[in-house]
Short mmCIF file of C-alpha atoms in Angstrom, two decimals:
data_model
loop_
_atom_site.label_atom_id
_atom_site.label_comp_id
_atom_site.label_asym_id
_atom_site.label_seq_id
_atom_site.Cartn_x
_atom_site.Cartn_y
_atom_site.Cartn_z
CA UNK A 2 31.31 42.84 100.75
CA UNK A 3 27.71 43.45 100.58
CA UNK A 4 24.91 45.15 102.76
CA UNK A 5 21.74 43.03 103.27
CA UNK A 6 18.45 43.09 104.14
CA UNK A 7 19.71 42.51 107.79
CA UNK A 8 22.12 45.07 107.84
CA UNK A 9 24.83 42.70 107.73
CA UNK A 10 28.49 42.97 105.53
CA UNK A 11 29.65 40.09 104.01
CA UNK A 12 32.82 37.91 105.36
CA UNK A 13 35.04 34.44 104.33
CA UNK A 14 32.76 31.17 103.57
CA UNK A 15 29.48 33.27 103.05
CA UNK A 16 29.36 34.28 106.91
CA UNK A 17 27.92 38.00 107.77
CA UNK A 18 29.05 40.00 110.59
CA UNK A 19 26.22 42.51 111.75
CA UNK A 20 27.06 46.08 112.23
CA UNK A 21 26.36 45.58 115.97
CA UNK A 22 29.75 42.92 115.77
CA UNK A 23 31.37 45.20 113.77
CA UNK A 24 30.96 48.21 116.33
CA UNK A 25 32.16 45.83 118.75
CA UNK A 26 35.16 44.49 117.14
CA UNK A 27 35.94 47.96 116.50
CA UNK A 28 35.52 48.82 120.14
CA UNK A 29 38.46 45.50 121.27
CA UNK A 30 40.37 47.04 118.54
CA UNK A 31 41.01 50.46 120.16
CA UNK A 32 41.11 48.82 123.35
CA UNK A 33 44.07 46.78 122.75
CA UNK A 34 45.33 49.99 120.39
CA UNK A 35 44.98 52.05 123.80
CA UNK A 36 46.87 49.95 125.96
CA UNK A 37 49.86 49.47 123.57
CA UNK A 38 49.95 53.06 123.95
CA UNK A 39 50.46 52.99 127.58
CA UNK A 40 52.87 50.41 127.38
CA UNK A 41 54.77 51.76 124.50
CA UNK A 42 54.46 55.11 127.24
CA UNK A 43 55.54 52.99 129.66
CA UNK A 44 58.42 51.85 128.50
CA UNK A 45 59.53 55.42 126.92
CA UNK A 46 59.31 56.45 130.87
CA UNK A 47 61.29 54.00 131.79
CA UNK A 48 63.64 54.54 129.50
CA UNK A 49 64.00 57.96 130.06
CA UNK A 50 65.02 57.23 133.63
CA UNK A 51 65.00 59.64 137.11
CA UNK A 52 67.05 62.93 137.27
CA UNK A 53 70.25 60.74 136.44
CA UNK A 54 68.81 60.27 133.03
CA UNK A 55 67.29 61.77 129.60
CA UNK A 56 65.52 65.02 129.70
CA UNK A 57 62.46 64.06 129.10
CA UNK A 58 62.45 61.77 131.84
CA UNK A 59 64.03 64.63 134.39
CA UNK A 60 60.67 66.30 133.29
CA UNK A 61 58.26 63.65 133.75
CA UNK A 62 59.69 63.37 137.01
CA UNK A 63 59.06 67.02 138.42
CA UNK A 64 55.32 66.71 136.89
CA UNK A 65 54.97 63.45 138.31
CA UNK A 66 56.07 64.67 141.92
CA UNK A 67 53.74 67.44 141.47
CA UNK A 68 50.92 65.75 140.08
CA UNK A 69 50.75 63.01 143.12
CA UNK A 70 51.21 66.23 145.44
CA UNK A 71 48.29 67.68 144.05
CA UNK A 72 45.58 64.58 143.74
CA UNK A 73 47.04 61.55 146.01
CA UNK A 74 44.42 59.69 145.16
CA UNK A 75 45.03 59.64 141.61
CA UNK A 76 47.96 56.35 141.68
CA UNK A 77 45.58 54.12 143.19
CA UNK A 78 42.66 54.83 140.51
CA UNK A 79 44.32 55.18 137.60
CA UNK A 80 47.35 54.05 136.06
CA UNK A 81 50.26 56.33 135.12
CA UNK A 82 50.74 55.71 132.17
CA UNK A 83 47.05 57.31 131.72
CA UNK A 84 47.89 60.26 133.32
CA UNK A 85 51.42 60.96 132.94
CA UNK A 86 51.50 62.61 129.58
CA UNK A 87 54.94 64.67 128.64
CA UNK A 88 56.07 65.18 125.29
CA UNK A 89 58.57 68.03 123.78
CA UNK A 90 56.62 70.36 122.11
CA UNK A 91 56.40 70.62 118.28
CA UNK A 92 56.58 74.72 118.29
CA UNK A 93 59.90 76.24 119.77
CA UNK A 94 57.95 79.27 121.20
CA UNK A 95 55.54 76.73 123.44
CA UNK A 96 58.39 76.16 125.45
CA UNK A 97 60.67 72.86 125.34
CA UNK A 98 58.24 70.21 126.66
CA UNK A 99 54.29 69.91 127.79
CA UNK A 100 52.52 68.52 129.61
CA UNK A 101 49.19 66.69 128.30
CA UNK A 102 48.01 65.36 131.84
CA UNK A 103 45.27 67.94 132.60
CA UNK A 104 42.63 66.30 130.34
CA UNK A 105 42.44 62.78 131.65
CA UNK A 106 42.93 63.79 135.19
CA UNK A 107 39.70 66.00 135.12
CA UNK A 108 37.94 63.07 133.49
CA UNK A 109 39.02 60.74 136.12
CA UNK A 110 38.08 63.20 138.88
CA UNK A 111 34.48 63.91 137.37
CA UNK A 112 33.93 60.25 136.95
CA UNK A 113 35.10 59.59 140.53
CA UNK A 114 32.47 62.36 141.87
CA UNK A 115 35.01 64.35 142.58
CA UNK A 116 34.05 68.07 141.45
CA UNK A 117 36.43 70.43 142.86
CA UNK A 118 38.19 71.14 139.07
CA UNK A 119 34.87 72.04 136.89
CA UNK A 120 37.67 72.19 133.66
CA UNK A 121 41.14 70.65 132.71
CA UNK A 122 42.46 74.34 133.28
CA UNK A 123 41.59 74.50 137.31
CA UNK A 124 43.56 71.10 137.21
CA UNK A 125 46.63 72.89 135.49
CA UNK A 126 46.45 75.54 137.90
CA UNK A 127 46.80 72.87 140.77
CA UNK A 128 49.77 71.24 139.51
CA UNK A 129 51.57 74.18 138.86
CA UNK A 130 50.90 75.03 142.59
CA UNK A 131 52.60 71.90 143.56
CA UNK A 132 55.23 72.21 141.21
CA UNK A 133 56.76 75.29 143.24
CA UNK A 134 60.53 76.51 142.04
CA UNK A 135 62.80 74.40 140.32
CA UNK A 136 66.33 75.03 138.64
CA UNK A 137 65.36 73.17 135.47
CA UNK A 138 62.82 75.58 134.28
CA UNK A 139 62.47 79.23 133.82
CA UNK A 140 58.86 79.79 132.83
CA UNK A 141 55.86 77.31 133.49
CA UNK A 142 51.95 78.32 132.04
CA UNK A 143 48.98 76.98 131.35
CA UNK A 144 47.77 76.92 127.55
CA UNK A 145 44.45 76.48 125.12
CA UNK A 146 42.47 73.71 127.82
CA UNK A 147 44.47 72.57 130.23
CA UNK A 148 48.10 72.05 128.31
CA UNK A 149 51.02 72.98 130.92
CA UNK A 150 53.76 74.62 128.40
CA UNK A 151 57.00 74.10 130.45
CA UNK A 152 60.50 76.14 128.85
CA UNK A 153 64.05 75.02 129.92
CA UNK A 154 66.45 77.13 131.85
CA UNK A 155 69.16 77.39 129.44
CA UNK A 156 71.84 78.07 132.31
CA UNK A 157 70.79 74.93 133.83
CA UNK A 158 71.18 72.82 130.81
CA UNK A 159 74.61 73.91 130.21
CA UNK A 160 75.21 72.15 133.39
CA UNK A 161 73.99 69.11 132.23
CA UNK A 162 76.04 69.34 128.70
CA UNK A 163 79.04 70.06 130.85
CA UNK A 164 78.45 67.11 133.33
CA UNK A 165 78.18 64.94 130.20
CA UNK A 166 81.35 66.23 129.05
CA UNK A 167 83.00 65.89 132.46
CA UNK A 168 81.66 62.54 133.54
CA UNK A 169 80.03 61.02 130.17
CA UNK A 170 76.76 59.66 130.22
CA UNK A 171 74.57 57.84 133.02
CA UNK A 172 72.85 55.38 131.89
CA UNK A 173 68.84 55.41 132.22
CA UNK A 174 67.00 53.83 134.93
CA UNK A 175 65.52 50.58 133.71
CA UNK A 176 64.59 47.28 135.62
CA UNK A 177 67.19 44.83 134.76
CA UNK A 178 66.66 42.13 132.31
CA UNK A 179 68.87 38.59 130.88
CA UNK A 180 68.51 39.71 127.83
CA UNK A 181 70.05 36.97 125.14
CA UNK A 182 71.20 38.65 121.65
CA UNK A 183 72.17 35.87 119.21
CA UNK A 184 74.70 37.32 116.46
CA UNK A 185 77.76 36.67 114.38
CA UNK A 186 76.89 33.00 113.49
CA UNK A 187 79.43 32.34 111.01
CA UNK A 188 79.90 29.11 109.34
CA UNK A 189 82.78 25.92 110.47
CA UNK A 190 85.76 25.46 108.12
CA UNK A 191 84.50 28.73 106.14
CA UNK A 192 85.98 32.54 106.34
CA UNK A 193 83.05 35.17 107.58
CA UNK A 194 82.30 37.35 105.08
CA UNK A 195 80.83 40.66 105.10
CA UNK A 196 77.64 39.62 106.38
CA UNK A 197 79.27 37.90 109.60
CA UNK A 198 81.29 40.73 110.17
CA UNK A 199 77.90 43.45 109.91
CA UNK A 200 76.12 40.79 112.57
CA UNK A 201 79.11 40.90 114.70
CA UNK A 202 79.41 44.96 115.19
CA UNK A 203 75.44 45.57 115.17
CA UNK A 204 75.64 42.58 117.97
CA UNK A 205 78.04 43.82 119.53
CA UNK A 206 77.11 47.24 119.70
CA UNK A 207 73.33 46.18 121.03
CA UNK A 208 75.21 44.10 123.88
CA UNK A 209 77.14 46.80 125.30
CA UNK A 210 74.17 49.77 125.66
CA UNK A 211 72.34 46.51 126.74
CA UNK A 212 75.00 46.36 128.89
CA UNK A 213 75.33 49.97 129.75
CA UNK A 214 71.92 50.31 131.07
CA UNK A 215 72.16 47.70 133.47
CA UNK A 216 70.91 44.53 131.72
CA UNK A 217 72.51 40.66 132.29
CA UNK A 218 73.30 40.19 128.32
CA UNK A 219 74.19 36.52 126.52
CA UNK A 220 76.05 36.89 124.05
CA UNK A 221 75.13 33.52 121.80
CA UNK A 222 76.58 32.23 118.76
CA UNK A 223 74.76 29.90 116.70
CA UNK A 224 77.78 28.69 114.58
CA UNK A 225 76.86 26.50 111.84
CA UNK A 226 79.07 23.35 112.88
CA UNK A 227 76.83 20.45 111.66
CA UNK A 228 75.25 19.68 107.90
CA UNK A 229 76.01 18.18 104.63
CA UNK A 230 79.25 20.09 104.52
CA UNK A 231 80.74 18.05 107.11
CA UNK A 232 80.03 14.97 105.22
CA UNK A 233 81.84 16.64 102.24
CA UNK A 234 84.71 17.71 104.74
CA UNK A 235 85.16 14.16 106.76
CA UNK A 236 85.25 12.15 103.65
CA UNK A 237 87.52 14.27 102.23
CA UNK A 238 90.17 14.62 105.39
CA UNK A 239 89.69 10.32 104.96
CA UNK A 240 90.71 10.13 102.03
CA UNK A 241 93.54 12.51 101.11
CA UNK A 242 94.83 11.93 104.55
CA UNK A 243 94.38 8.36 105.21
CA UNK A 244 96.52 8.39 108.71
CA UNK A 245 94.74 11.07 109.59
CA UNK A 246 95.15 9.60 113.33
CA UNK A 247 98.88 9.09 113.18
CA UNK A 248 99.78 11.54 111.59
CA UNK A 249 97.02 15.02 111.77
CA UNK A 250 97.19 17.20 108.74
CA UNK A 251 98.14 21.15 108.78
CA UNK A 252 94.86 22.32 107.41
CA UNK A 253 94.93 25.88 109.06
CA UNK A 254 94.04 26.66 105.62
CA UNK A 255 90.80 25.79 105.41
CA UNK A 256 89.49 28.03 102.80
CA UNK A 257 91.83 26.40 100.54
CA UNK A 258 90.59 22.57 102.14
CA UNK A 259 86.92 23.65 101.91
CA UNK A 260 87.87 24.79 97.94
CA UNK A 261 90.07 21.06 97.39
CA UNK A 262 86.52 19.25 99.18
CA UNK A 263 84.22 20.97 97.39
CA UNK A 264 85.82 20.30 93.89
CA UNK A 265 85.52 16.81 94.10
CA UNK A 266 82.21 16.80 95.71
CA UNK A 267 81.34 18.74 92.42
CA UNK A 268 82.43 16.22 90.06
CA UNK A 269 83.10 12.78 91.84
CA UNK A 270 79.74 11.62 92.08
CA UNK A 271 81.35 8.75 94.48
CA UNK A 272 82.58 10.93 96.00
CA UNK A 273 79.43 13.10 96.70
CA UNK A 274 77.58 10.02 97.75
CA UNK A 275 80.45 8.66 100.02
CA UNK A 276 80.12 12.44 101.54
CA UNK A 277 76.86 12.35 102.50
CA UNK A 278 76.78 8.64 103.68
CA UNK A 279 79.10 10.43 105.75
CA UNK A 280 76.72 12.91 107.51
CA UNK A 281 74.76 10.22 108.63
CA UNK A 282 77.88 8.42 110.41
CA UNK A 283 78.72 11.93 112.01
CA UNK A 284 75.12 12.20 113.03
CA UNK A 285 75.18 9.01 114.72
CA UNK A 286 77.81 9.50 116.30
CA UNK A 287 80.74 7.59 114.41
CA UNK A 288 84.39 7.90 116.76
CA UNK A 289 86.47 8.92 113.68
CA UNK A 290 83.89 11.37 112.12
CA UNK A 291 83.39 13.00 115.06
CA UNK A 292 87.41 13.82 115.53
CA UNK A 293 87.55 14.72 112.55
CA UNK A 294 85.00 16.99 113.10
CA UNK A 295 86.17 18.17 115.94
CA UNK A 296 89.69 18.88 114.42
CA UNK A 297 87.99 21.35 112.15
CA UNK A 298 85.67 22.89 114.23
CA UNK A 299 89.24 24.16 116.48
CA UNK A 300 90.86 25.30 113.48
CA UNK A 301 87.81 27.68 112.79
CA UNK A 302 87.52 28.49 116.26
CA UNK A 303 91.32 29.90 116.63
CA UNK A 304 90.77 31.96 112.77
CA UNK A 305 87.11 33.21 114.46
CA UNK A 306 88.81 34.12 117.36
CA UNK A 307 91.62 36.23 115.66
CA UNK A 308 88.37 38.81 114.59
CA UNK A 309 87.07 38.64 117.67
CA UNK A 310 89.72 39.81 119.10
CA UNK A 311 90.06 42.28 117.14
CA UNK A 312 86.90 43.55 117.11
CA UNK A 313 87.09 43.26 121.17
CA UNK A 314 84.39 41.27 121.15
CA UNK A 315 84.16 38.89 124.30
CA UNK A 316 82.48 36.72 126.12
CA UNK A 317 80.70 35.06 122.92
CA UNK A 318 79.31 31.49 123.76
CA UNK A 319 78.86 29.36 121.07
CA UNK A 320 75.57 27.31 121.11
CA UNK A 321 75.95 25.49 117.57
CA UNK A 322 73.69 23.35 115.53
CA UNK A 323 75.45 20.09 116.71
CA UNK A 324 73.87 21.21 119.95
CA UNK A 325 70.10 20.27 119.03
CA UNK A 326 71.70 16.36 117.68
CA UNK A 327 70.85 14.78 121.00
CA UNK A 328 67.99 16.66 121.18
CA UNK A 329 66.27 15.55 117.66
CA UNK A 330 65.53 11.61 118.35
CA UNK A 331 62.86 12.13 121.24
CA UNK A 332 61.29 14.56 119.79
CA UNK A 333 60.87 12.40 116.41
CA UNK A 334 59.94 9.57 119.17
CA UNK A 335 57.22 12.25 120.97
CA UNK A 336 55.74 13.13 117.26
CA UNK A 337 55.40 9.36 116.34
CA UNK A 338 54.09 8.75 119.66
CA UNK A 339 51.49 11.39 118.79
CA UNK A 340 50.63 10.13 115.26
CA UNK A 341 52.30 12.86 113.47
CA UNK A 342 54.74 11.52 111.79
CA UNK A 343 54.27 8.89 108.78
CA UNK A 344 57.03 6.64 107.20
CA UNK A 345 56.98 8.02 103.19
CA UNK A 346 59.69 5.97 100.54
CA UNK A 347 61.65 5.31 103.43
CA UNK A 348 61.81 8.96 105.66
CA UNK A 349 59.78 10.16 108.21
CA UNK A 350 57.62 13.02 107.39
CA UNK A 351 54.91 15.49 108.78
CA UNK A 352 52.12 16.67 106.86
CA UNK A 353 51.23 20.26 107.71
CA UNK A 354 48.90 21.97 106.15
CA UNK A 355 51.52 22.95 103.35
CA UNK A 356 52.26 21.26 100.06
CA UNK A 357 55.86 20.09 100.81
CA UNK A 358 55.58 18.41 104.12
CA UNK A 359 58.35 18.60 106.47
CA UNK A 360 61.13 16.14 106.68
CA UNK A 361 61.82 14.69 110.29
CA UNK A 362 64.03 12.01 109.22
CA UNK A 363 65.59 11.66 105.58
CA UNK A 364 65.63 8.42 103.74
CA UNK A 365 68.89 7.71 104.56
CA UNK A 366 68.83 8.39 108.14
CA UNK A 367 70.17 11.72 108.45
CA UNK A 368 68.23 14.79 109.59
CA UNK A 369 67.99 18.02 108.55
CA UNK A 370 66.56 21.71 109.34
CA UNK A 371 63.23 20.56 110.09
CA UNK A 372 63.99 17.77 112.64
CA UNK A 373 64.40 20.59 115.67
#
């Protein structure tokens, strides 16, 4: 950048930004920094829940009571997450957790008019009146401006350890949420390897403290059940089997199928092209294809099902690529409509902004990624 004569700093495309704009791009900046503080408060708050839940949230909760005791006006001027400031303390002899709240109180209350706390100390001293006796602590003071140092009663957590123990866990108050997790996604007429398996567990596990805490959770699974493979697959199951119909296959092997299919689509180049001539007729909807299709879509299902089960994982509901098929010729028909979308050696494409546009429809008819 450079500094001119107009105290400006140079930007993109020989633009200047003044050091007025800067100081006030600098000011939005800490604006929006501040209130993704008080949401990412927020939602540590929530998460930590009423007495039924985390500690720090059984101590937010006494200092809360005893801060709205102390200045009622306070909730209706400012928000909590402002003034509601608890956080364990980073020194063992400062006691377990402090509270922070005394400084932006006393600001609020001096720019409100109010005068009766001249410091953040006198407002320490008047939430510590309102705090009165409680089991969970043994010694509250006040420390350096206004800092309320708050120690644990040992005795008292014992309790809680022991009602853990006794009971297990409650779960943390939290407004509940449908919450969708999409996970496991393995691939039709293929075995899940490691990778499924890892996106099944972590899923899992993220469902059921989902779960735990209250939420409404979806488990989705976005199988891979459409694509060139399928092409490879149907032409394959038509030719080796030619009455298919009469007389259906035993391919609950369909590693070794998916091997057989895959050889020849490696080195029978009619084959290959008879294969993916063959996506197209399952993409439009072709009776056989789609049985055939169907056929190996069950046989997947039962062998997915067999880790599932083992894994106790339940309630999974697949939502698969087929599922956007219907879905992919109005929105082609919207985009053309719109003037997006411009014929190119006989596909339908979409310039961008990129240097590869994206394909909408292929040459041959089919569709791909891009379409939805």
């Amino acid at each position: 950048g450079r500094v001119g004569k107009t105290s400006s700093i140079g930007r993109l495309e020989g633009q200047t930004m003044t050091l007025d704009e800067m100081a006030d791009r600098q000011k939005r900046q800490l604006e929006s920094l501040d209130k993704l503080q008080s949401s990412l408060d927020a939602m540590k708050r929530r998460a930590g829940g009423s007495a039924g839940g985390t500690l720090v949230g059984i101590v937010s909760g006494i200092f809360e009571k005893a801060i709205t005791a102390a200045f009622p006006s306070l909730s209706a001027g400012l928000e909590k997450e402002k003034w509601l400031k608890i956080n364990p303390t980073t020194d063992a002899k400062f006691g377990d957790y402090q509270c922070n709240s005394a400084m932006m109180i006393h600001k609020f209350l001096k720019d409100s008019g109010d005068t009766s706390c001249k410091a953040p100390r006198d407002v320490s001293v008047k939430i510590l009146e309102c705090l009165g006796q409680t089991e969970v602590f043994t010694k509250t003071e006040i420390a350096g401006p206004g800092f309320i140092n708050a120690h644990l009663d040992p005795q008292w957590v014992a309790k809680q350890f022991a009602k853990i123990l006794k009971d297990g866990p409650s779960a943390p108050v939290a407004d509940p949420q449908n919450i969708v997790v999409d996970f496991s996604s393995p691939n039709i007429a293929k075995e899940m390897h490691v990778g499924h398996l890892r996106s099944t567990i972590i899923g899992e596990s993220i469902c059921r403290v989902l779960e735990f805490c209250g939420h409404k959770v979806s488990r989705i699974n976005h199988v891979g059940d459409w694509g060139t493979q399928f092409g490879m697959l149907i032409n394959h199951l038509r030719t080796a089997y030619p009455d298919f119909n009469e007389t259906p296959p035993n391919i609950s092997d369909l590693t070794g199928f998916y091997k057989e299919a895959k050889k020849r689509f490696d080195e029978d180049e009619a084959f290959k092209k008879a294969a993916q001539l063959s996506v197209v007729t399952l993409q439009s909807g072709d009776e056989f294809s789609l049985k055939c299709w169907k056929t190996l879509c069950d046989v997947s299902r039962i062998q997915f099902k067999m880790v599932y089960d083992r894994l106790e994982c339940a309630g999974l509901v697949e939502q698969g690529e087929s599922f956007y098929n219907s879905r992919i010729p109005p929105i082609v028909k919207e985009l053309t409509d719109m003037g997006l979308i411009e014929a190119s050696d006989g596909a339908q494409i979409i310039h961008c902004g990129r240097q590869i546009p994206l394909m909408a429809v292929k040459s041959d008819g089919g569709v791909g990624y891009d379409s939805p």
